[in-house]
Tab-separated table of C-alpha atoms in Angstrom:
chain	number	residue	atom	x	y	z
C	1	MET	CA	-32.438	-47.190	-2.705
C	2	SER	CA	-32.763	-50.271	-4.956
C	3	ASN	CA	-33.832	-50.138	-8.574
C	4	PHE	CA	-37.402	-50.818	-9.183
C	5	GLY	CA	-39.045	-51.980	-12.326
C	6	ARG	CA	-42.341	-53.689	-13.386
C	7	GLN	CA	-44.678	-54.145	-16.573
C	8	LEU	CA	-47.598	-51.158	-16.507
C	9	SER	CA	-50.815	-52.443	-15.607
C	10	ALA	CA	-53.818	-52.406	-18.036
C	11	SER	CA	-55.043	-49.016	-16.756
C	12	GLU	CA	-51.535	-47.704	-16.392
C	13	THR	CA	-50.927	-48.554	-20.003
C	14	GLN	CA	-54.114	-47.019	-21.003
C	15	TRP	CA	-53.199	-43.536	-19.237
C	16	LEU	CA	-50.147	-43.563	-21.240
C	17	LEU	CA	-51.536	-44.123	-24.426
C	18	LEU	CA	-54.223	-41.500	-23.558
C	19	ASP	CA	-51.566	-38.870	-22.992
C	20	ARG	CA	-50.296	-39.505	-26.570
C	21	VAL	CA	-53.345	-38.030	-27.949
C	22	GLY	CA	-53.494	-35.248	-25.041
C	23	ASN	CA	-52.056	-34.556	-21.801
C	24	VAL	CA	-53.675	-36.304	-18.792
C	25	ASN	CA	-51.720	-34.407	-16.101
C	26	PHE	CA	-53.430	-33.481	-13.070
C	27	VAL	CA	-52.348	-30.917	-10.596
C	28	MET	CA	-52.678	-30.513	-6.646
C	29	ILE	CA	-52.631	-27.274	-5.058
C	30	GLY	CA	-51.587	-26.459	-1.425
C	31	GLU	CA	-51.010	-23.280	0.562
C	32	LEU	CA	-47.970	-23.273	2.405
C	33	GLU	CA	-46.841	-21.007	5.278
C	34	ALA	CA	-43.576	-18.584	4.050
C	35	THR	CA	-41.135	-21.218	3.014
C	36	THR	CA	-37.891	-21.078	0.975
C	37	PRO	CA	-37.391	-22.930	-2.427
C	38	GLU	CA	-34.551	-24.957	-0.573
C	39	HIS	CA	-36.904	-26.283	1.886
C	40	VAL	CA	-39.344	-27.315	-0.699
C	41	ARG	CA	-36.521	-28.931	-2.690
C	42	SER	CA	-35.516	-31.049	0.222
C	43	ALA	CA	-39.113	-32.028	0.998
C	44	LEU	CA	-39.816	-33.084	-2.693
C	45	ASP	CA	-36.473	-35.181	-2.627
C	46	ALA	CA	-37.471	-37.104	0.754
C	47	VAL	CA	-40.940	-37.588	-0.921
C	48	GLN	CA	-39.411	-39.019	-4.070
C	49	ARG	CA	-37.028	-41.189	-1.963
C	50	ARG	CA	-40.067	-42.902	-0.303
C	51	HIS	CA	-42.349	-43.207	-3.147
C	52	PRO	CA	-41.124	-45.755	-6.032
C	53	LEU	CA	-43.413	-44.578	-8.679
C	54	LEU	CA	-41.947	-41.074	-8.328
C	55	ARG	CA	-38.482	-42.410	-9.341
C	56	VAL	CA	-39.521	-44.110	-12.720
C	57	ARG	CA	-39.546	-43.365	-16.302
C	58	VAL	CA	-41.624	-45.583	-18.830
C	59	VAL	CA	-39.545	-47.620	-21.448
C	60	ASP	CA	-40.944	-49.931	-24.326
C	61	GLN	CA	-39.352	-53.447	-24.142
C	62	GLY	CA	-40.808	-55.467	-26.889
C	63	GLY	CA	-43.905	-53.644	-27.470
C	64	ALA	CA	-44.755	-54.160	-23.541
C	65	LEU	CA	-44.521	-50.762	-21.344
C	66	TRP	CA	-42.471	-51.009	-17.920
C	67	PHE	CA	-41.851	-48.643	-15.146
C	68	ARG	CA	-37.912	-48.605	-14.844
C	69	SER	CA	-36.226	-46.784	-11.966
C	70	GLY	CA	-32.261	-45.743	-12.295
C	71	GLY	CA	-31.234	-42.530	-14.092
C	72	VAL	CA	-34.335	-40.741	-13.145
C	73	ARG	CA	-33.636	-37.201	-12.185
C	74	SER	CA	-35.038	-35.186	-9.125
C	75	ILE	CA	-38.479	-33.833	-9.377
C	76	PRO	CA	-38.445	-30.569	-11.212
C	77	LEU	CA	-39.058	-27.712	-9.156
C	78	ARG	CA	-39.827	-24.220	-10.719
C	79	VAL	CA	-40.190	-21.011	-8.549
C	80	GLU	CA	-42.439	-18.287	-9.659
C	81	THR	CA	-43.916	-15.158	-8.313
C	82	ALA	CA	-47.523	-14.735	-8.460
C	83	GLN	CA	-50.126	-11.927	-7.887
C	84	GLY	CA	-53.495	-12.508	-6.690
C	85	GLU	CA	-55.131	-15.245	-9.008
C	86	GLY	CA	-52.092	-15.411	-10.733
C	87	TRP	CA	-51.951	-19.427	-9.753
C	88	ILE	CA	-54.522	-20.152	-12.282
C	89	PRO	CA	-52.684	-19.581	-15.797
C	90	GLU	CA	-49.887	-21.798	-13.892
C	91	VAL	CA	-52.361	-24.603	-13.146
C	92	GLU	CA	-53.266	-24.337	-17.010
C	93	ARG	CA	-49.771	-24.472	-17.834
C	94	GLU	CA	-49.191	-27.264	-16.009
C	95	MET	CA	-51.849	-29.549	-17.101
C	96	ASN	CA	-51.202	-28.710	-20.592
C	97	THR	CA	-47.468	-29.412	-20.592
C	98	THR	CA	-46.324	-32.995	-21.171
C	99	LEU	CA	-44.522	-35.044	-18.238
C	100	PRO	CA	-41.700	-36.696	-20.118
C	101	ALA	CA	-42.537	-40.303	-19.537
C	102	GLU	CA	-39.392	-41.567	-21.454
C	103	GLU	CA	-37.079	-39.695	-19.347
C	104	GLY	CA	-39.120	-39.665	-15.944
C	105	PRO	CA	-40.258	-38.462	-13.332
C	106	LEU	CA	-43.836	-38.522	-13.963
C	107	ALA	CA	-44.212	-35.654	-11.533
C	108	ARG	CA	-43.163	-31.997	-11.122
C	109	ALA	CA	-43.731	-28.915	-8.754
C	110	VAL	CA	-43.906	-25.217	-9.026
C	111	LEU	CA	-43.845	-23.067	-5.850
C	112	LEU	CA	-45.883	-19.865	-6.591
C	113	ARG	CA	-44.629	-17.216	-4.123
C	114	SER	CA	-46.800	-14.053	-3.341
C	115	GLN	CA	-46.932	-11.632	-0.473
C	116	ASP	CA	-49.892	-13.697	0.726
C	117	GLY	CA	-47.781	-16.484	1.188
C	118	ALA	CA	-46.906	-19.679	-0.993
C	119	LYS	CA	-48.753	-22.072	-2.984
C	120	LEU	CA	-47.256	-25.539	-4.076
C	121	LEU	CA	-48.375	-27.069	-7.273
C	122	ILE	CA	-47.651	-30.695	-7.878
C	123	THR	CA	-48.332	-31.893	-11.233
C	124	LEU	CA	-48.618	-35.648	-11.505
C	125	HIS	CA	-49.565	-38.111	-14.381
C	126	HIS	CA	-52.383	-40.572	-14.240
C	127	ALA	CA	-50.364	-43.305	-14.693
C	128	ILE	CA	-48.864	-43.192	-11.353
C	129	ALA	CA	-51.407	-41.497	-9.214
C	130	ASP	CA	-55.164	-40.322	-8.842
C	131	GLY	CA	-56.916	-37.613	-6.917
C	132	ARG	CA	-56.730	-39.557	-3.461
C	133	SER	CA	-53.249	-40.577	-3.713
C	134	GLY	CA	-52.208	-36.857	-5.365
C	135	MET	CA	-53.701	-35.616	-2.155
C	136	ALA	CA	-51.643	-37.630	0.484
C	137	LEU	CA	-48.519	-37.040	-1.528
C	138	LEU	CA	-49.247	-33.127	-1.258
C	139	ARG	CA	-50.047	-33.404	2.295
C	140	GLU	CA	-46.743	-35.481	2.884
C	141	VAL	CA	-44.743	-32.786	0.914
C	142	ALA	CA	-46.565	-29.962	3.028
C	143	ARG	CA	-45.468	-31.846	6.387
C	144	ALA	CA	-41.952	-32.471	5.103
C	145	VAL	CA	-41.772	-28.774	4.357
C	146	ALA	CA	-42.938	-27.638	7.727
C	147	ALA	CA	-40.255	-30.012	9.300
C	148	GLU	CA	-37.555	-28.694	7.283
C	149	ALA	CA	-38.610	-25.222	7.882
C	150	VAL	CA	-37.867	-25.633	11.608
C	151	GLY	CA	-34.732	-27.729	10.895
C	152	ARG	CA	-35.863	-31.085	11.626
C	153	PRO	CA	-36.240	-32.984	8.427
C	154	LEU	CA	-39.184	-35.405	8.310
C	155	ASP	CA	-38.262	-39.121	8.543
C	156	LEU	CA	-39.748	-40.821	5.747
C	157	PRO	CA	-38.886	-44.544	5.178
C	158	PRO	CA	-39.129	-45.799	1.822
C	159	ILE	CA	-42.116	-47.701	0.740
C	160	ASP	CA	-41.230	-51.147	-0.494
C	161	PRO	CA	-42.597	-51.453	-4.164
C	162	ALA	CA	-43.349	-55.176	-3.622
C	163	GLY	CA	-45.770	-54.268	-0.794
C	164	PRO	CA	-45.897	-55.664	2.609
């Protein structure tokens, strides 16, 4: 995995500046079949290796904001138990908790386990994703979790940040 870096676009910069006033996170929620935290951890790691913007932090270089990879930790995963509508306070918590832009990554996840199954919450910063890309990411993670659960890790080739 090579290091990645580029200056933020005008809209990405706008999202980062807005985040300084109030959090601009959004949360994607998906239902999972019974799964283990280990399967989710493996799936998140595979997806993070695939997507360059899931491996970045934001650095200020002479007044310009840049995405830089290298030294960014794994997507944090928190595991909780929820009853009934217990996912609603978790979504509110995720939306109102700052993502550490200077440290990265600009994403985190919560696995909510209950007697009825599991929900996966993926929190993303608007500087790296929108609703459409967030849903695609959630589907990709769910497919990777399902593959891990049957012992066949999903082959997710890295995306070239420079494009085709």
